[in-house]
Coordinates of C-alpha atoms in Angstrom, one line a residue:
M1443 CA 173.1 84.7 149.0
K1444 CA 172.9 82.9 152.3
Q1445 CA 176.2 82.5 154.4
T1446 CA 175.2 79.3 156.4
T1447 CA 174.0 76.1 155.2
D1448 CA 172.3 73.0 156.9
S1449 CA 173.8 70.5 154.1
I1450 CA 177.7 69.4 154.7
L1451 CA 179.7 67.1 152.7
M1452 CA 182.1 64.8 155.0
I1453 CA 184.7 62.2 154.1
R1454 CA 185.1 59.4 156.3
P1455 CA 189.2 58.5 156.6
V1456 CA 190.2 55.1 155.7
A1457 CA 193.8 55.3 156.3
F1458 CA 194.3 58.7 158.1
R1459 CA 198.0 59.5 159.2
M1460 CA 200.0 62.5 159.5
N1461 CA 201.1 63.6 155.9
E1462 CA 204.5 64.3 155.5
Q1463 CA 203.8 66.1 152.4
T1464 CA 201.7 68.7 154.0
A1465 CA 203.9 69.2 157.3
V1466 CA 206.3 71.2 155.4
N1467 CA 204.3 74.3 155.8
N1468 CA 201.5 73.3 158.4
Y1469 CA 203.4 73.7 161.5
Y1470 CA 200.3 72.5 163.5
Q1471 CA 200.8 68.8 162.6
K1472 CA 202.6 66.7 164.9
V1473 CA 204.2 62.8 165.4
L1474 CA 202.2 61.0 167.8
D1475 CA 205.0 58.9 169.0
G1476 CA 204.1 55.3 169.9
L1477 CA 201.0 54.9 168.0
S1478 CA 200.6 52.7 164.9
P1479 CA 199.3 54.0 161.6
E1480 CA 195.9 51.5 162.4
T1481 CA 195.7 53.0 165.7
V1482 CA 195.7 56.6 164.5
N1483 CA 193.4 55.9 161.6
A1484 CA 190.9 54.0 164.4
K1485 CA 190.9 56.9 166.4
A1486 CA 190.4 59.3 163.7
Q1487 CA 187.5 57.1 162.8
Q1488 CA 186.0 57.1 166.1
E1489 CA 186.4 60.9 166.8
F1490 CA 184.9 61.5 162.8
D1491 CA 181.6 59.1 163.5
A1492 CA 180.9 61.1 167.1
F1493 CA 181.5 64.2 165.4
V1494 CA 178.7 63.3 162.5
A1495 CA 176.5 62.0 165.2
K1496 CA 176.6 65.3 167.0
L1497 CA 175.5 67.3 163.6
R1498 CA 173.1 65.2 163.0
K1499 CA 171.1 65.0 166.3
V1500 CA 170.5 68.7 165.8
G1501 CA 169.0 68.4 162.3
V1502 CA 172.7 69.1 160.1
K1503 CA 172.1 67.1 156.7
V1504 CA 175.4 65.2 156.6
T1505 CA 176.4 63.3 153.5
V1506 CA 179.1 61.1 154.5
V1507 CA 181.6 59.4 151.7
E1508 CA 183.9 56.5 152.5
D1509 CA 187.2 57.3 151.4
T1510 CA 188.8 54.5 149.2
V1511 CA 192.3 52.8 150.3
E1512 CA 193.9 53.7 146.8
P1513 CA 195.2 56.1 145.9
N1514 CA 196.9 56.8 149.1
T1515 CA 195.2 60.1 150.7
P1516 CA 196.2 60.8 154.2
D1517 CA 194.3 64.1 154.2
S1518 CA 190.8 63.1 152.6
I1519 CA 189.1 64.1 155.7
F1520 CA 189.8 67.5 154.9
P1521 CA 187.3 67.8 151.8
N1522 CA 186.9 71.8 151.9
N1523 CA 190.5 72.0 150.4
W1524 CA 189.8 70.9 146.8
I1525 CA 186.0 71.5 146.3
S1526 CA 183.4 74.0 147.1
F1527 CA 179.6 74.2 146.0
H1528 CA 177.7 77.4 145.3
E1529 CA 173.9 78.4 145.1
T1530 CA 174.6 79.0 141.5
G1531 CA 174.7 75.1 141.2
D1532 CA 178.7 75.6 140.2
V1533 CA 181.2 73.3 141.8
V1534 CA 184.7 74.5 142.2
L1535 CA 187.8 72.6 142.2
Y1536 CA 191.4 73.7 143.6
P1537 CA 194.7 73.3 143.2
M1538 CA 196.4 71.7 145.7
F1539 CA 200.0 72.2 147.3
A1540 CA 201.0 68.4 148.2
E1541 CA 200.8 66.1 145.3
N1542 CA 199.0 63.2 147.5
R1543 CA 196.3 65.5 148.2
R1544 CA 195.6 66.1 144.5
A1545 CA 194.3 62.4 144.3
E1546 CA 191.5 63.2 146.8
R1547 CA 189.5 64.9 143.9
R1548 CA 187.1 62.4 143.0
E1549 CA 184.2 62.6 140.5
D1550 CA 182.1 59.9 142.1
I1551 CA 181.5 62.1 145.1
L1552 CA 179.7 64.3 142.5
D1553 CA 177.4 61.7 141.6
V1554 CA 176.6 60.9 145.4
L1555 CA 175.5 64.5 145.6
E1556 CA 173.2 64.4 142.6
D1557 CA 171.7 61.1 144.0
D1558 CA 171.0 62.9 147.4
G1559 CA 169.0 65.3 145.0
F1560 CA 171.4 68.4 144.7
V1561 CA 171.8 69.8 141.1
I1562 CA 175.2 70.4 139.8
K1563 CA 175.3 72.7 136.7
E1564 CA 178.8 73.5 136.0
I1565 CA 182.0 72.6 137.3
M1566 CA 184.7 75.6 137.4
D1567 CA 188.4 73.7 137.4
Y1568 CA 191.3 75.7 138.5
T1569 CA 193.5 72.8 138.9
L1570 CA 195.6 73.1 136.0
A1571 CA 197.2 75.8 138.0
E1572 CA 199.1 73.2 139.7
E1573 CA 201.3 72.7 136.6
D1574 CA 202.7 76.2 137.4
G1575 CA 203.1 75.5 140.8
V1576 CA 200.1 77.9 141.8
F1577 CA 197.8 76.9 144.7
L1578 CA 194.5 78.1 146.2
E1579 CA 193.2 75.5 148.5
G1580 CA 189.2 76.0 148.6
T1581 CA 187.5 77.5 151.7
G1582 CA 191.0 76.8 153.7
S1583 CA 192.3 79.6 151.8
L1584 CA 189.0 81.6 150.9
L1585 CA 186.9 82.8 153.7
L1586 CA 183.7 83.3 151.6
D1587 CA 181.3 86.2 153.2
R1588 CA 178.6 85.1 150.7
E1589 CA 176.2 87.6 151.8
N1590 CA 178.2 90.5 151.3
G1591 CA 180.2 89.2 148.3
K1592 CA 183.7 89.5 150.1
A1593 CA 186.6 87.0 150.0
Y1594 CA 188.9 87.3 152.7
C1595 CA 192.3 85.2 152.0
A1596 CA 195.7 85.1 154.1
L1597 CA 198.4 84.6 151.3
S1598 CA 200.5 81.5 151.9
P1599 CA 202.3 79.0 149.6
R1600 CA 199.0 77.6 149.5
A1601 CA 197.0 80.8 148.4
E1602 CA 198.3 82.5 145.5
E1603 CA 197.2 86.1 145.1
E1604 CA 196.7 86.1 141.4
L1605 CA 194.5 83.1 141.4
M1606 CA 192.6 84.3 144.2
I1607 CA 191.7 87.5 142.2
E1608 CA 190.8 85.3 139.2
F1609 CA 188.2 83.4 141.4
C1610 CA 186.9 86.6 142.8
E1611 CA 186.3 87.8 139.1
D1612 CA 184.8 84.8 138.2
F1613 CA 182.4 84.7 141.2
E1614 CA 182.0 88.2 141.7
Y1615 CA 183.5 88.7 145.1
T1616 CA 185.6 91.7 146.3
P1617 CA 189.2 90.2 147.7
V1618 CA 190.2 91.2 151.0
I1619 CA 193.9 90.1 150.9
F1620 CA 196.4 90.3 153.7
E1621 CA 199.0 88.2 155.3
A1622 CA 198.8 86.2 158.3
F1623 CA 201.8 84.9 160.5
Q1624 CA 202.3 82.2 163.3
T1625 CA 205.5 82.2 165.5
V1626 CA 207.5 78.5 165.0
N1627 CA 210.9 78.3 166.9
G1628 CA 210.8 82.2 167.4
K1629 CA 210.5 83.0 163.8
R1630 CA 207.3 84.3 162.2
E1631 CA 206.1 82.0 159.4
L1632 CA 203.1 82.3 157.2
I1633 CA 199.7 80.6 158.4
Y1634 CA 199.0 78.1 155.9
H1635 CA 195.2 78.2 155.6
T1636 CA 193.0 81.5 156.3
N1637 CA 190.6 79.6 158.0
V1638 CA 192.9 78.5 161.0
M1639 CA 193.1 82.2 162.1
M1640 CA 189.5 83.4 161.2
T1641 CA 185.9 82.1 161.1
L1642 CA 183.0 84.2 159.5
G1643 CA 179.6 83.6 161.1
D1644 CA 176.4 85.6 159.7
T1645 CA 176.4 87.9 162.5
F1646 CA 180.1 87.8 164.0
A1647 CA 183.4 86.7 162.9
V1648 CA 186.1 85.2 165.1
I1649 CA 189.6 86.3 164.2
C1650 CA 192.9 86.6 165.7
A1651 CA 193.9 90.1 164.7
D1652 CA 197.4 89.7 166.4
C1653 CA 198.4 87.2 163.4
I1654 CA 198.1 89.8 161.0
D1655 CA 201.6 91.5 161.8
D1656 CA 201.1 94.5 159.1
K1657 CA 199.2 97.3 160.9
K1658 CA 197.6 98.5 157.5
E1659 CA 196.2 95.3 157.0
R1660 CA 195.3 94.4 160.4
K1661 CA 192.8 97.6 160.2
M1662 CA 191.9 96.8 156.7
V1663 CA 190.4 93.5 157.4
L1664 CA 188.9 94.9 161.0
D1665 CA 187.2 97.7 159.0
S1666 CA 185.7 95.6 156.5
L1667 CA 184.3 93.1 159.2
R1668 CA 182.8 95.9 160.9
G1669 CA 181.3 97.5 158.0
D1670 CA 179.2 94.4 157.4
D1671 CA 178.1 94.9 160.6
K1672 CA 179.4 91.9 162.3
E1673 CA 180.4 91.8 165.7
I1674 CA 184.2 90.8 166.0
I1675 CA 185.5 88.2 168.8
L1676 CA 189.3 88.6 168.9
I1677 CA 191.5 85.3 169.8
T1678 CA 194.8 85.1 170.8
E1679 CA 197.7 83.2 168.7
D1680 CA 197.4 80.7 171.6
Q1681 CA 194.0 79.9 171.0
V1682 CA 194.5 79.5 167.5
N1683 CA 197.1 77.0 168.2
N1684 CA 194.2 75.2 169.9
F1685 CA 192.3 75.3 166.8
A1686 CA 189.9 78.4 167.8
G1687 CA 189.7 80.1 164.6
N1688 CA 188.9 76.8 162.9
M1689 CA 185.0 76.9 163.4
L1690 CA 181.9 76.8 161.0
E1691 CA 178.6 78.0 161.5
V1692 CA 175.8 75.7 160.4
K1693 CA 172.1 75.4 160.3
G1694 CA 170.1 72.8 161.8
K1695 CA 166.6 72.1 162.0
N1696 CA 164.2 75.1 162.0
E1697 CA 166.7 77.3 160.7
E1698 CA 168.6 77.2 164.2
R1699 CA 172.2 78.1 164.1
F1700 CA 175.1 76.3 165.5
L1701 CA 178.8 76.9 165.7
V1702 CA 180.8 73.7 165.4
M1703 CA 184.2 73.6 166.7
S1704 CA 186.6 71.0 168.4
E1705 CA 186.6 70.3 172.1
S1706 CA 190.4 71.5 172.1
A1707 CA 188.9 74.9 170.7
Y1708 CA 186.2 75.2 173.0
K1709 CA 188.5 74.7 176.0
S1710 CA 191.0 77.2 174.7
L1711 CA 188.0 80.0 174.8
T1712 CA 187.5 82.5 177.6
K1713 CA 183.9 82.7 179.6
K1714 CA 183.5 86.3 178.0
Q1715 CA 184.1 85.0 174.5
I1716 CA 182.0 81.8 174.9
S1717 CA 179.1 84.3 176.1
Q1718 CA 179.8 86.5 173.0
L1719 CA 179.4 83.7 170.4
E1720 CA 176.3 82.5 172.5
A1721 CA 174.8 85.5 171.9
H1722 CA 174.8 84.6 168.2
V1723 CA 174.8 80.9 167.9
E1724 CA 174.4 78.0 170.1
I1725 CA 177.8 75.9 170.4
I1726 CA 178.8 72.4 169.3
H1727 CA 182.0 71.1 170.1
S1728 CA 183.3 67.7 169.6
S1729 CA 186.8 65.9 170.6
L1730 CA 189.2 65.8 167.4
D1731 CA 192.4 65.4 169.6
T1732 CA 194.0 62.8 167.0
I1733 CA 192.6 64.2 163.7
E1734 CA 194.0 67.9 164.8
A1735 CA 197.4 66.4 165.9
C1736 CA 198.2 64.2 162.8
G1737 CA 196.3 66.3 160.1
G1738 CA 197.1 69.9 161.6
G1739 CA 193.4 70.7 160.8
S1740 CA 190.3 70.9 162.8
A1741 CA 186.4 70.9 162.6
R1742 CA 186.2 73.3 159.9
C1743 CA 188.3 71.6 157.6
M1744 CA 186.3 68.6 157.7
M1745 CA 183.1 69.9 156.5
A1746 CA 182.8 71.0 152.8
E1747 CA 179.6 73.0 152.8
I1748 CA 176.7 72.6 150.3
F1749 CA 174.9 75.4 148.6
L1750 CA 173.9 73.5 145.8
P1751 CA 170.1 74.0 144.8
R1752 CA 168.0 70.9 145.2
A1753 CA 166.1 69.2 142.4

């Protein structure tokens, strides 16, 4: 199994705004005072289009699907939470915490991918778990080390342990389970998605070890990464707040490897961290200020990796 792909699905927003249903446990979301919903969406579209252009410029194949006005899906820009695509031809649909995010699941998107030449063999649907109040939000909750067959997961209201283990059994991943925290108003609160505090590259891992309060769990996660010969690049909680954990490695033309992140993530990194990363990949960064503030997600969340075979 390969760890990185050159094909990405992205959803262009039509009514992007701060989603009040996700704000209850996504502490990265902010209200942008004085901006009309139209202005917020227009800014998000500008950021989205500039981001896609940067990816395409280096040879990343981006399939862009326009969101629809109805139903109302303010977070549709983050498709990696409801769907994942696998080399086996499997597509996985995930149960979502926020009710208004469940409407993001659209079958017509699979038709678009098939028209693009991708082969879909089977759909694995875990969404019935929503009826029991059980959630697992895709590659937001699951960090898949496809090459080494491991799935890293920080448990939270959006990542339930039993369902995560079920996924691992179904897809033959070894679960690496822990809890990750952030400080909110002086209290330690669970981080809502694993991919905010951790990024898995082919030959490296970016992680905020300080978010894993339990020392045994922290050691277990770091040992697991080291055991797979990944160089560990540590980031701080302050850098996590600037979305420096929310990155994705992709391939461009000639199999060249790129690490994609937001401008705020890039600006938060030290010179040493940048040089550590650049020993592995070339960095691409793009301004996502509006998307990050209102959506509480960043570059990684916007990209659903496509590993499906081609016809």
